[in-house]
Short mmCIF file of C-alpha atoms in Angstrom, two decimals:
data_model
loop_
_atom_site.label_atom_id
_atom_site.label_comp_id
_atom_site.label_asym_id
_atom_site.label_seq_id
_atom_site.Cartn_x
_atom_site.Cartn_y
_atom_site.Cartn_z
CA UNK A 6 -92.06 15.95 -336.38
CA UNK A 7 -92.32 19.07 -334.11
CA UNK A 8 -90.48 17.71 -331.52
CA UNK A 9 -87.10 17.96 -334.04
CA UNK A 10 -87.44 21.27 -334.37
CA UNK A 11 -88.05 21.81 -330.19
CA UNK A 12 -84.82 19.99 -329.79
CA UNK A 13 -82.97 22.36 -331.83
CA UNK A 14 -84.22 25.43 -330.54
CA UNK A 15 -84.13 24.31 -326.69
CA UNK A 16 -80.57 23.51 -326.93
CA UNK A 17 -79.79 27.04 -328.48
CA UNK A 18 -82.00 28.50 -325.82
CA UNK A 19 -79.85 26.42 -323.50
CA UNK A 20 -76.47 27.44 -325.11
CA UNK A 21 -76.78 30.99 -325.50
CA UNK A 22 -76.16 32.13 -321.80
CA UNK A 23 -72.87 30.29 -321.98
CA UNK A 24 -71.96 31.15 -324.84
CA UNK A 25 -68.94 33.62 -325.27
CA UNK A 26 -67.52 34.19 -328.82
CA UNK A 27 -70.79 32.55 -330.84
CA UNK A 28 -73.70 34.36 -328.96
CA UNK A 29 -74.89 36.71 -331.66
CA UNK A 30 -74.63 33.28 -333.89
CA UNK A 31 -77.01 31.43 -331.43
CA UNK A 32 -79.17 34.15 -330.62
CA UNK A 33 -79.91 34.62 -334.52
CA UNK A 34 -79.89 31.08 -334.98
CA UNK A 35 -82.63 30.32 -332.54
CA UNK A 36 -85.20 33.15 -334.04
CA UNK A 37 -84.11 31.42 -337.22
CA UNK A 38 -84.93 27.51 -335.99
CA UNK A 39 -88.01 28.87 -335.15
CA UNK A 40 -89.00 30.76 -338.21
CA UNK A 41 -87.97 27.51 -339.97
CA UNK A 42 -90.36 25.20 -337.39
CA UNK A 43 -93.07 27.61 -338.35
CA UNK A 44 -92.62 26.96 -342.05
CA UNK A 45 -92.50 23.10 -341.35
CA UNK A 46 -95.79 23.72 -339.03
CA UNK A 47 -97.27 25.44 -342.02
CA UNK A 48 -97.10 23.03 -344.36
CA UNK A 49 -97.99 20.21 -341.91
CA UNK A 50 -101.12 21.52 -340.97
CA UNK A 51 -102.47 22.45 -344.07
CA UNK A 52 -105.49 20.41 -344.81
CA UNK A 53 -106.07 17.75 -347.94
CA UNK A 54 -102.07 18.42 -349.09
CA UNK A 55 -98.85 16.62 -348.90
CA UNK A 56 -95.96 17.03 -350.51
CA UNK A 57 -95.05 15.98 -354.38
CA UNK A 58 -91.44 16.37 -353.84
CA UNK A 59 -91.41 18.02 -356.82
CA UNK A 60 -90.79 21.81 -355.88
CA UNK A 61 -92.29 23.66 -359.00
CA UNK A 62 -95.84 22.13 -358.52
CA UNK A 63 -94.96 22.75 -354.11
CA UNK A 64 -93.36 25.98 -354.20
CA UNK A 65 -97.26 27.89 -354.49
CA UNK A 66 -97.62 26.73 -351.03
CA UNK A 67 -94.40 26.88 -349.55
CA UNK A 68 -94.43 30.61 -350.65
CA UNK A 69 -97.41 31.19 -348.39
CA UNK A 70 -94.92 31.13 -345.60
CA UNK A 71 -92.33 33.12 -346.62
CA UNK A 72 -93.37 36.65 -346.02
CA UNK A 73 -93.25 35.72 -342.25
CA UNK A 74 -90.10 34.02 -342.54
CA UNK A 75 -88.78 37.28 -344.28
CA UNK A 76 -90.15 39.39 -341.44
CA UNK A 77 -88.02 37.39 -338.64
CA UNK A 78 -84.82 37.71 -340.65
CA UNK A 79 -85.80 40.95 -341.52
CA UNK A 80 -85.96 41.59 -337.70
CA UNK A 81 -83.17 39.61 -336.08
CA UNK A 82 -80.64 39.29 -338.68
CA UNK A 83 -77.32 41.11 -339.86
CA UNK A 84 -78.10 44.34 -341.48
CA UNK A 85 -76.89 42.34 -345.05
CA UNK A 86 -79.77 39.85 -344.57
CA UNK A 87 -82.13 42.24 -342.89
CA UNK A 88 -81.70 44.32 -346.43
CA UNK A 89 -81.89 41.41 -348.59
CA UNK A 90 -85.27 39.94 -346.82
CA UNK A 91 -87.10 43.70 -346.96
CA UNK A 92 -86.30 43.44 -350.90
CA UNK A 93 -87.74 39.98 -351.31
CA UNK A 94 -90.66 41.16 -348.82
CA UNK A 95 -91.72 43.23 -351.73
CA UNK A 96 -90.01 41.34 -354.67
CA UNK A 97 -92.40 40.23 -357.46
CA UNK A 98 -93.46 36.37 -356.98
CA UNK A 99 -92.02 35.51 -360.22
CA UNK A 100 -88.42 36.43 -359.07
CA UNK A 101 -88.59 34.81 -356.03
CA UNK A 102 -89.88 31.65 -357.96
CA UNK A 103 -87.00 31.99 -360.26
CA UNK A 104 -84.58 32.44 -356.89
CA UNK A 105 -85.70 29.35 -355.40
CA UNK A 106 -86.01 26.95 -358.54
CA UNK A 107 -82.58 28.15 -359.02
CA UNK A 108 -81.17 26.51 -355.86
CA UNK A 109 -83.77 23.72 -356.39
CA UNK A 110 -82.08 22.97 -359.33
CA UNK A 111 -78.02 23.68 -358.11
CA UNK A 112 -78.25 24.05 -354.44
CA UNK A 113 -75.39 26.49 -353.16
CA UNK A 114 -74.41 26.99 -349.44
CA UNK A 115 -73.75 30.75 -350.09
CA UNK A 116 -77.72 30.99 -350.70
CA UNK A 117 -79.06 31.85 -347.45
CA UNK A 118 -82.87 32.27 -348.06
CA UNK A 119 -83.38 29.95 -350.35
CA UNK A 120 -81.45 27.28 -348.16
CA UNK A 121 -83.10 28.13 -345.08
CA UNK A 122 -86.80 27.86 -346.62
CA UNK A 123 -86.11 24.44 -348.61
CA UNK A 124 -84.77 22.85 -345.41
CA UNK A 125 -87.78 22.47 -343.18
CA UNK A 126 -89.88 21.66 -346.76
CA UNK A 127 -87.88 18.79 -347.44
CA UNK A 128 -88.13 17.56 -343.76
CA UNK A 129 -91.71 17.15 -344.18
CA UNK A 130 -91.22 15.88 -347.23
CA UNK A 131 -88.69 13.00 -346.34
CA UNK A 132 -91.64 12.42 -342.78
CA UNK A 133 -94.55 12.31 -345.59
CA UNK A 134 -92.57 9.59 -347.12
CA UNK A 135 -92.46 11.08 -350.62
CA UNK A 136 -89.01 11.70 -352.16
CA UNK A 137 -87.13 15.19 -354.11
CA UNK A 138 -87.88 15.35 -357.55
CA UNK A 139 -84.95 16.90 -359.27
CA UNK A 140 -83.32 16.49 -362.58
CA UNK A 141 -79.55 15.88 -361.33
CA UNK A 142 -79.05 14.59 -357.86
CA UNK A 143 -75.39 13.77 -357.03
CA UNK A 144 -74.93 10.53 -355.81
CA UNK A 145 -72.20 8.90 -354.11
CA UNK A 146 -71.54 7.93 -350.20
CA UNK A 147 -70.65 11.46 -349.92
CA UNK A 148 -73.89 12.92 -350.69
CA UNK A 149 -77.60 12.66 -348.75
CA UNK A 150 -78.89 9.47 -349.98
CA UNK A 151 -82.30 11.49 -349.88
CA UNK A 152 -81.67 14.29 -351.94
CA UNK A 153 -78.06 14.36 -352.73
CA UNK A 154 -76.84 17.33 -350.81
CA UNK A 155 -73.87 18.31 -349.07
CA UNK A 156 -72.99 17.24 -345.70
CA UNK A 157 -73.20 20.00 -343.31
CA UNK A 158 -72.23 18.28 -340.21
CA UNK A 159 -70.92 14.55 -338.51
CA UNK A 160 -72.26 13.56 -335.30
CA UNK A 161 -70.52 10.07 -333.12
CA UNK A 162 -73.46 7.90 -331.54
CA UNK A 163 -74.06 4.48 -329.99
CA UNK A 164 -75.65 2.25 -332.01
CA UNK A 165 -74.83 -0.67 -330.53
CA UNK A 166 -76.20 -1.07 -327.28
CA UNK A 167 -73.04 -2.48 -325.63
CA UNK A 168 -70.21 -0.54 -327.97
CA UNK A 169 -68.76 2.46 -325.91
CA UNK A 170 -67.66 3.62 -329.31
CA UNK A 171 -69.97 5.99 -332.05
CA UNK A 172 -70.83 4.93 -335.54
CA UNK A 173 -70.85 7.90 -337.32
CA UNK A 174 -73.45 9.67 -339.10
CA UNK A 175 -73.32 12.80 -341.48
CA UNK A 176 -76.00 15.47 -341.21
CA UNK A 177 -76.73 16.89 -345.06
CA UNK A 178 -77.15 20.86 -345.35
CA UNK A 179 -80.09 20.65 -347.58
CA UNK A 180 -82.42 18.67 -346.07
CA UNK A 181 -81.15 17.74 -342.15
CA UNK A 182 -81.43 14.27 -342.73
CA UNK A 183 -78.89 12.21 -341.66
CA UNK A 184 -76.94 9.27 -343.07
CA UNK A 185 -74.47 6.34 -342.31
CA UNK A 186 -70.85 7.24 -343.24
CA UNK A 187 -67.41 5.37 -342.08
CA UNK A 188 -65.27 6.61 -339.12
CA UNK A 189 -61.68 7.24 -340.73
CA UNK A 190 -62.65 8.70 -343.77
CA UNK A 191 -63.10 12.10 -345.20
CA UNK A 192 -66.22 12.80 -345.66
CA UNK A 193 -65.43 15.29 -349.09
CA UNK A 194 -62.92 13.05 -351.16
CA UNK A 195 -62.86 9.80 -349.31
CA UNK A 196 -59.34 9.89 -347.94
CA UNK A 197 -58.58 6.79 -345.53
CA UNK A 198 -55.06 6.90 -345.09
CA UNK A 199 -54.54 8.04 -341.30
CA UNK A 200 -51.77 10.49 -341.75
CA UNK A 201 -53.48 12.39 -344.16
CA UNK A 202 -57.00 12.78 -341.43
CA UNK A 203 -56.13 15.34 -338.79
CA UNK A 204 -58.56 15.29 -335.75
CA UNK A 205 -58.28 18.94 -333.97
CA UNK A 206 -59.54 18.96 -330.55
CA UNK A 207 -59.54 22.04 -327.63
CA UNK A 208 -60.82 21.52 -323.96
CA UNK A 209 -63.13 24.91 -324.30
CA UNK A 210 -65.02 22.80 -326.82
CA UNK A 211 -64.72 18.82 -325.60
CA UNK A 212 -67.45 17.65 -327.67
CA UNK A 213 -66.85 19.14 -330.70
CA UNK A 214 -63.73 18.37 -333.14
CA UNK A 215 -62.93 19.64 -336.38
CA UNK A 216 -62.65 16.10 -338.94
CA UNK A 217 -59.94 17.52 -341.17
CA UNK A 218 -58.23 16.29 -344.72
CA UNK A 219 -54.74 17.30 -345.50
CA UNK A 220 -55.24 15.58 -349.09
CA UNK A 221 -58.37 18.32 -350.24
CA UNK A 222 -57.73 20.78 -347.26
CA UNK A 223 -61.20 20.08 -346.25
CA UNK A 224 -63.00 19.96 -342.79
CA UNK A 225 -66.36 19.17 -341.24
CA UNK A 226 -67.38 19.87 -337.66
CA UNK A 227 -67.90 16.47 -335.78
CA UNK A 228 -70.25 16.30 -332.52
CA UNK A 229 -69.38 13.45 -329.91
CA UNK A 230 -72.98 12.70 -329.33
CA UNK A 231 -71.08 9.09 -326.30
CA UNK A 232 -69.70 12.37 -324.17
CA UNK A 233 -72.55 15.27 -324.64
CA UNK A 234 -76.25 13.08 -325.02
CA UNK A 235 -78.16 16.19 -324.82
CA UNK A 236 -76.37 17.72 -327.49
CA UNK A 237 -77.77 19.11 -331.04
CA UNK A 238 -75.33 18.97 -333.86
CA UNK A 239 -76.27 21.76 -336.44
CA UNK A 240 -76.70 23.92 -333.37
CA UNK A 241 -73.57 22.74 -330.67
CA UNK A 242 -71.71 23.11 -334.51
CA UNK A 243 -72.30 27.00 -334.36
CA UNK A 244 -71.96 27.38 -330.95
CA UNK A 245 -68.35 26.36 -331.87
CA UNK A 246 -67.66 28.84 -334.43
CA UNK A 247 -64.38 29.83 -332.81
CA UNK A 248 -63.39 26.00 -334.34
CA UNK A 249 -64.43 27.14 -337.52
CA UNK A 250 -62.07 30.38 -337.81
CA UNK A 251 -58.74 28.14 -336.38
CA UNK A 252 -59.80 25.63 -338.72
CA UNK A 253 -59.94 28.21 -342.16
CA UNK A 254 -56.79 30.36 -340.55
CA UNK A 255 -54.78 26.86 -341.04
CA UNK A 256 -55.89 26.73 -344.81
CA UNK A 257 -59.16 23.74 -344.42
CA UNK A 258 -62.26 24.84 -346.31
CA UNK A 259 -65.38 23.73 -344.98
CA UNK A 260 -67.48 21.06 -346.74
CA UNK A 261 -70.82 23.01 -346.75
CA UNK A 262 -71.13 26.13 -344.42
CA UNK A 263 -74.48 26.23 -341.97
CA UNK A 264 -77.01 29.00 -341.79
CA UNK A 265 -74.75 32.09 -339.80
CA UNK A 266 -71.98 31.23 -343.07
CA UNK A 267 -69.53 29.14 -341.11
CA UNK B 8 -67.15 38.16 -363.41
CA UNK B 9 -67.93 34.48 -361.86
CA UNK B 10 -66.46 34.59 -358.31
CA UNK B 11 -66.03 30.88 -356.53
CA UNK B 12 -67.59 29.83 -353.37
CA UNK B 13 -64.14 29.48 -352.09
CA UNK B 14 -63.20 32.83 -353.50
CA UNK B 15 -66.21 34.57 -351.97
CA UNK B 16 -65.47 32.86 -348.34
CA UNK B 17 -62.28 34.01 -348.44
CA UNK B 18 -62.97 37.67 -349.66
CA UNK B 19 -65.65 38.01 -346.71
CA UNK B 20 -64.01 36.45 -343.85
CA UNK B 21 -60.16 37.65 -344.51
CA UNK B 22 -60.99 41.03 -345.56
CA UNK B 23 -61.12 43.95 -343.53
CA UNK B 24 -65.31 43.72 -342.95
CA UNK B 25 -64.43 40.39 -341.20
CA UNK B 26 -67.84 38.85 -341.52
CA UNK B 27 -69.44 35.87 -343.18
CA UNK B 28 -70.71 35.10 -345.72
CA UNK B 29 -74.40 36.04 -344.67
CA UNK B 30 -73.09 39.27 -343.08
CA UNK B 31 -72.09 38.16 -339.56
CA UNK B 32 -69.62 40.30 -337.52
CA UNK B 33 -66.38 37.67 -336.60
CA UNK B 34 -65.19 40.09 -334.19
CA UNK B 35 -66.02 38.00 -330.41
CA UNK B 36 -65.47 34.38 -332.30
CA UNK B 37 -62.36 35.67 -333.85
CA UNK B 38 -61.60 36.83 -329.97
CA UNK B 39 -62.44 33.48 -328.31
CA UNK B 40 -60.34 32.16 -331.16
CA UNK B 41 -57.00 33.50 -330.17
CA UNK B 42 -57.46 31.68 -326.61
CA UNK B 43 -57.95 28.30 -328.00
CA UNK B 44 -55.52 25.41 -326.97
CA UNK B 45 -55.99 22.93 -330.06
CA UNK B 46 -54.04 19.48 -329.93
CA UNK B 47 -54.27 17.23 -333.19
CA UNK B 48 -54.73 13.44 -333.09
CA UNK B 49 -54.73 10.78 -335.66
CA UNK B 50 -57.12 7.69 -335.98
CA UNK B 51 -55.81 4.62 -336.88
CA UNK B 52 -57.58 1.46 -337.29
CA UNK B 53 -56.09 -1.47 -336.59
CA UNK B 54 -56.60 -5.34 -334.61
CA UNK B 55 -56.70 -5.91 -331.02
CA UNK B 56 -53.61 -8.37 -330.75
CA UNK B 57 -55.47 -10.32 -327.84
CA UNK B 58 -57.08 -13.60 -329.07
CA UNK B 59 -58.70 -15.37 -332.30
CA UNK B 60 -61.53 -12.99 -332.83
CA UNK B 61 -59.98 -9.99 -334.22
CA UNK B 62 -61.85 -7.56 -333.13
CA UNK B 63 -61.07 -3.94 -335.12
CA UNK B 64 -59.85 -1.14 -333.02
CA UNK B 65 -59.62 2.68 -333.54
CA UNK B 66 -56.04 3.95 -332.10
CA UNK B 67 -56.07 7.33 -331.29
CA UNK B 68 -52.88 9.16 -331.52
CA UNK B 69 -51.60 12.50 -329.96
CA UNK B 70 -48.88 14.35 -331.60
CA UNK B 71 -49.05 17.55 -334.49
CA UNK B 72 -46.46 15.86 -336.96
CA UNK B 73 -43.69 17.67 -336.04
CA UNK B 74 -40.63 16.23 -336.35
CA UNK B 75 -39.55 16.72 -332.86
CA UNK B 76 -42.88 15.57 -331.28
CA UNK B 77 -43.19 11.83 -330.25
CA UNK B 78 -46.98 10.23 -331.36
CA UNK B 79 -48.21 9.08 -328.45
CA UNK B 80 -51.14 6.54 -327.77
CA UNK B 81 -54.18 8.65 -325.61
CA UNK B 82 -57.10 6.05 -326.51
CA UNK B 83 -58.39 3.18 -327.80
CA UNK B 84 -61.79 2.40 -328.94
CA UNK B 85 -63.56 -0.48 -331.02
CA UNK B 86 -64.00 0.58 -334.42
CA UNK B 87 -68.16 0.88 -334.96
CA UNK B 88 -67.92 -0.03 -338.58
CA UNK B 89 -65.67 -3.13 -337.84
CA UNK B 90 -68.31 -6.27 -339.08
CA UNK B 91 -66.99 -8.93 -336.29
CA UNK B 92 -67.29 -6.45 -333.19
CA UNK B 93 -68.71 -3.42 -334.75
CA UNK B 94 -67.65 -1.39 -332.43
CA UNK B 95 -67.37 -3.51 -328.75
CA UNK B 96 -64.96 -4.77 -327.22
CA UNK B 97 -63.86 -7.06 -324.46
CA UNK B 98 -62.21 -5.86 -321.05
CA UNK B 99 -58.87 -6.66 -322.19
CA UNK B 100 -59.39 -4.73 -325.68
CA UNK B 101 -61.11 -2.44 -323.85
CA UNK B 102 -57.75 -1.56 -321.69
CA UNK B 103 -55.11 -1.60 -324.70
CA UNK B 104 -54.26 1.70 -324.49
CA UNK B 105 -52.65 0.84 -321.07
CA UNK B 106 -51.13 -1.93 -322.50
CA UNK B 107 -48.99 0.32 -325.20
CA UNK B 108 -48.53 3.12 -323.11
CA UNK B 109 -47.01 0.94 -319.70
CA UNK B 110 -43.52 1.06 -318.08
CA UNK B 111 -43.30 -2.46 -318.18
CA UNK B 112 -44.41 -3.12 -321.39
CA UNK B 113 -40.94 -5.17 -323.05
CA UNK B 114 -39.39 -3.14 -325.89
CA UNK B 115 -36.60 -5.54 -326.44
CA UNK B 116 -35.93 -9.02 -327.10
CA UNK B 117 -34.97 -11.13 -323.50
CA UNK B 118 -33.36 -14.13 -322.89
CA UNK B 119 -32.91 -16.74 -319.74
CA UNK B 120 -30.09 -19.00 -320.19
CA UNK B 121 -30.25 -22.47 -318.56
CA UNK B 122 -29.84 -22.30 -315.17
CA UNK B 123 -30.20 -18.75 -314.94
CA UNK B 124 -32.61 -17.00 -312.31
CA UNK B 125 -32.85 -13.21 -314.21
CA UNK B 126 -33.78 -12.45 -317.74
CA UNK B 127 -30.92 -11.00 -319.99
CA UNK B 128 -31.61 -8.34 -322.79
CA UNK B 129 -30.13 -9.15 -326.15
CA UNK B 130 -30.51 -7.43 -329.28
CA UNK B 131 -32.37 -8.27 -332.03
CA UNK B 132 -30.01 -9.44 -334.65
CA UNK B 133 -28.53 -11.79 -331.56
CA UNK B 134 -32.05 -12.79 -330.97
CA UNK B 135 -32.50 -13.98 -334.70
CA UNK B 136 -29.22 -15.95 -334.37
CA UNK B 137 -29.57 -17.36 -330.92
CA UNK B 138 -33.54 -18.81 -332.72
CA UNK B 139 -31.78 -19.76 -335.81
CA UNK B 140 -29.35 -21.92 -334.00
CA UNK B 141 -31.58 -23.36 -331.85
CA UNK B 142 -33.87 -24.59 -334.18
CA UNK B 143 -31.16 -25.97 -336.88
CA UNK B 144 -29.97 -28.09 -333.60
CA UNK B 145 -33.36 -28.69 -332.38
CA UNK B 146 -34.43 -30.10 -335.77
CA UNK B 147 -30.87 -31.89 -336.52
CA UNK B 148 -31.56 -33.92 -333.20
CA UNK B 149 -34.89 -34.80 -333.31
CA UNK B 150 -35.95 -34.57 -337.02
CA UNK B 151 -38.37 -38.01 -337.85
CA UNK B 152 -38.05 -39.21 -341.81
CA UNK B 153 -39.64 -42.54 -341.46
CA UNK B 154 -41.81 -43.99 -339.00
CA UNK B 155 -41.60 -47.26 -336.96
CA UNK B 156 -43.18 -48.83 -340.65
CA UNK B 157 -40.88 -47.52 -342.09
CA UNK B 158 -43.17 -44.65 -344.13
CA UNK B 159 -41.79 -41.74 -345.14
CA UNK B 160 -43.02 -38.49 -343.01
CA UNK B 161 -40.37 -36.34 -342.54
CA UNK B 162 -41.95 -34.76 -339.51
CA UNK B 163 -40.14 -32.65 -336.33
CA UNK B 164 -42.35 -33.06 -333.56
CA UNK B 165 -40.20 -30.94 -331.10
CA UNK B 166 -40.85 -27.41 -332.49
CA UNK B 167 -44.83 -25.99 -332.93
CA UNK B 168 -45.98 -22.61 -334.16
CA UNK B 169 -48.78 -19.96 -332.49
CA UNK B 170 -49.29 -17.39 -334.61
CA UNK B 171 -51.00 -14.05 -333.37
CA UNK B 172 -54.63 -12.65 -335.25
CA UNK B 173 -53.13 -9.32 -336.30
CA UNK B 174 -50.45 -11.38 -338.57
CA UNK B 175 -51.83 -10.57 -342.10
CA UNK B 176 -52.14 -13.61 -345.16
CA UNK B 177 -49.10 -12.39 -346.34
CA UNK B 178 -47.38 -13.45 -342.72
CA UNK B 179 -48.98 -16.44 -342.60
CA UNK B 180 -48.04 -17.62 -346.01
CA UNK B 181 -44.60 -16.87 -345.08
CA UNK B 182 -44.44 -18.97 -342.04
CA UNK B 183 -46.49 -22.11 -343.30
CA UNK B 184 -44.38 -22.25 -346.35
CA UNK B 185 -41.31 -21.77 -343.45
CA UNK B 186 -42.62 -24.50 -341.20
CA UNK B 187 -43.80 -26.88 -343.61
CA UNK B 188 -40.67 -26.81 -345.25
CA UNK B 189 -38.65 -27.94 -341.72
CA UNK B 190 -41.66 -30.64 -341.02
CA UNK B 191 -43.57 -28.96 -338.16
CA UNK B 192 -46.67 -29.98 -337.54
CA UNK B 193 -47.87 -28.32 -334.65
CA UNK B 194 -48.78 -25.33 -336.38
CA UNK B 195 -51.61 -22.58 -335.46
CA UNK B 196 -51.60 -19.26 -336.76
CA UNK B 197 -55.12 -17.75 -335.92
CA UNK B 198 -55.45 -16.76 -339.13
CA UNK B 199 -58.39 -14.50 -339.48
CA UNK B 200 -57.22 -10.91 -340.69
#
């Protein structure tokens, strides 16, 4: 729905004017949210189609949208990006078919266009009800039960109506969905043991934590949806990059960076 | 050459360009960086000791491992993926952290001798003597072999046992096989965990 994609970009909107080391972030990130909301519009509204969920026989009409996608990043994003996006603008269609079916195929967090055009695809395909065709999707309780990605970010929530407590939920990096995971448990090699979990808090950032594992020295970012309701977690993550840079300059690795490469 | 993801993370964000991966100057978050105050805490999950029910609890504890920093308790919360409470709990669980981290909570054994008005500390090995010969003269005085038909039953009637929901199986297997073995029958251990 739409209204996903609103909530994103209003909280940016809303961020940005307070925000003090992460402003460029959120300022790209919001063009970008809505760049991605126009691709998911796109594909919505196009008449007597729906998804396969199998990208090759999709990606004719998902390609309709990039050139505008290329022309916001192209616009609003670091000169590396801006570059890369005026290549692909006039890149033959075969290479960028190639591109994509690569990451299709191995998804990589290090592949920014490809990542950021899949990701509001697969939402509409996961709210059509079909399901990712793919020939190896990892599976475990680590991975997106929907298409076996990465998770990006955790969020805490109520789910009980009279628990004060959050269940947790993890927020894959290839297709935003989210899924059930366990509280004390790293969420890259299933660690339980509580000396080996380090929580990292700071008071500039109360709703926002980095989950650490001192077993696989990795970390995701964790959003406390019980203190901050309003809050978005793949955007409220990069308003929090400073987290991000205390977390790597103490040796933790992050589980799957976002969209700004934190 | 094949470079890593974690090799290409680190090239881009520790090298002198000090940007991401996607390009990104780090220059104001590394900035806002230097000024954070971060504090670690571990999450432990564990039992509320209160009654029967066993609810699980998450303990939250301060402290960054170093060896001359004391853990300390700064919250307690139900455990959400706990099946019996799932992540409620009562007013009394609800308070626990106040209950470990109190003034008057007892962290030594106490006595009150007969007669006596104030309680006495004792340590613990006292403590374990002072039960131990209480109960072997307890039992000696007031063990029953045979009732008034003259069955055998072997039963002491003076001594019972409450146990507390945290104590595990392996506890409670202990302290039947403990208590069975002097004849007590009054016996309760709230085993649920």
């Amino acid at each position: 729905m739409s209204e996903w994609w609103d909530k994103q970009i209003q909280r940016a909107d809303q961020l940005i004017p307070s925000a003090n080391g992460s402003k460029d972030l959120l300022k790209f990130y919001a063009h970008l949210l809505r760049a991605q909301k126009d691709i998911y519009e796109f594909l919505r509204s196009r008449k007597d189609w729906l998804p396969s969920g199998d990208l090759e026989s999709d990606l004719p009409v998902l390609l309709d949208a990039l050139p505008g996608f290329l022309k916001v990043i192209q616009s609003y994003g670091p000169e590396s990006l801006a570059a890369e996006a005026h290549d692909l603008l006039d890149a033959d269609l075969q290479v960028i078919t190639q591109k994509v079916m690569s990451y299709w195929l191995n998804p990589s967090d290090i592949q920014f266009f490809e990542k950021a055009l899949i990701q509001p695809y697969l939402r509409w395909v996961a709210e059509s009800g079909a399901r990712p065709v793919r020939q190896e999707v990892s599976a475990g309780e680590r991975y997106c039960p929907f298409c076996g990605g990465s998770p990006q970010v955790s969020f805490l929530q109520n789910k009980e109506t009279t628990a004060e407590s959050g269940n947790r939920d993890l927020i894959c990096g290839t297709c935003l969905s989210s899924w059930e995971f366990r509280r004390v448990v790293c969420a890259n090699c299933g660690e339980e043991r509580p000396a080996k979990l380090g929580y990292f808090h700071s008071p500039e950032f109360d709703h926002v934590r980095i989950e650490a594992c001192d077993t696989c020295k990795h970390y995701i970012k964790g959003v406390d949806l019980t203190r901050v309701g309003f809050a978005a977690p793949i955007v409220d993550e990069i308003d929090s990059a400073p987290l991000d840079l205390w977390a790597r300059e103490h040796g933790y690795t992050k589980i799957e960076l976002n969209l700004v490469g934190l | 050459m094949e470079v890593s993801r974690r090799t290409f993370i680190k090239t881009t964000l520790i090298g002198g360009a000090g940007v991401t991966v996607f390009g990104f100057s780090l220059a104001p978050v590394y900035a806002q960086t230097q000024g954070l105050k971060i504090a670690r805490t571990t999450e432990t999950r564990s039992t509320c000791p209160y009654c029967s029910v066993s609810c699980g609890v998450i303990i939250h504890t301060l402290g960054d491992k170093a060896k001359n920093a004391i853990p300390q308790v700064v919250h307690v919360e139900g455990d959400p993926d706990h099946p019996i409470n799932r992540g409620t709990l009562c007013p009394k669980g609800a308070s626990l952290q106040q209950d470990i981290v109190n003034e008057r909570r007892l962290l030594k054994p106490q006595v009150r001798r007969p007669g006596a008005t104030d309680w006495e500390d004792i340590s613990w090995d006292a403590c374990v003597d002072e039960i131990a010969r209480w109960t072997k003269k307890t039992r000696d005085a007031t063990f029953i072999d045979k009732d008034k038909n003259g069955y055998t039953v072997n039963r002491l009637e003076t001594i019972g046992w409450i146990g507390g929901c945290t104590d595990t199986n392996e506890l409670n297997f202990l302290a039947v096989k403990t208590m069975r073995s002097m004849g007590v029958c009054y016996f309760e251990t709230q085993a649920r965990v």
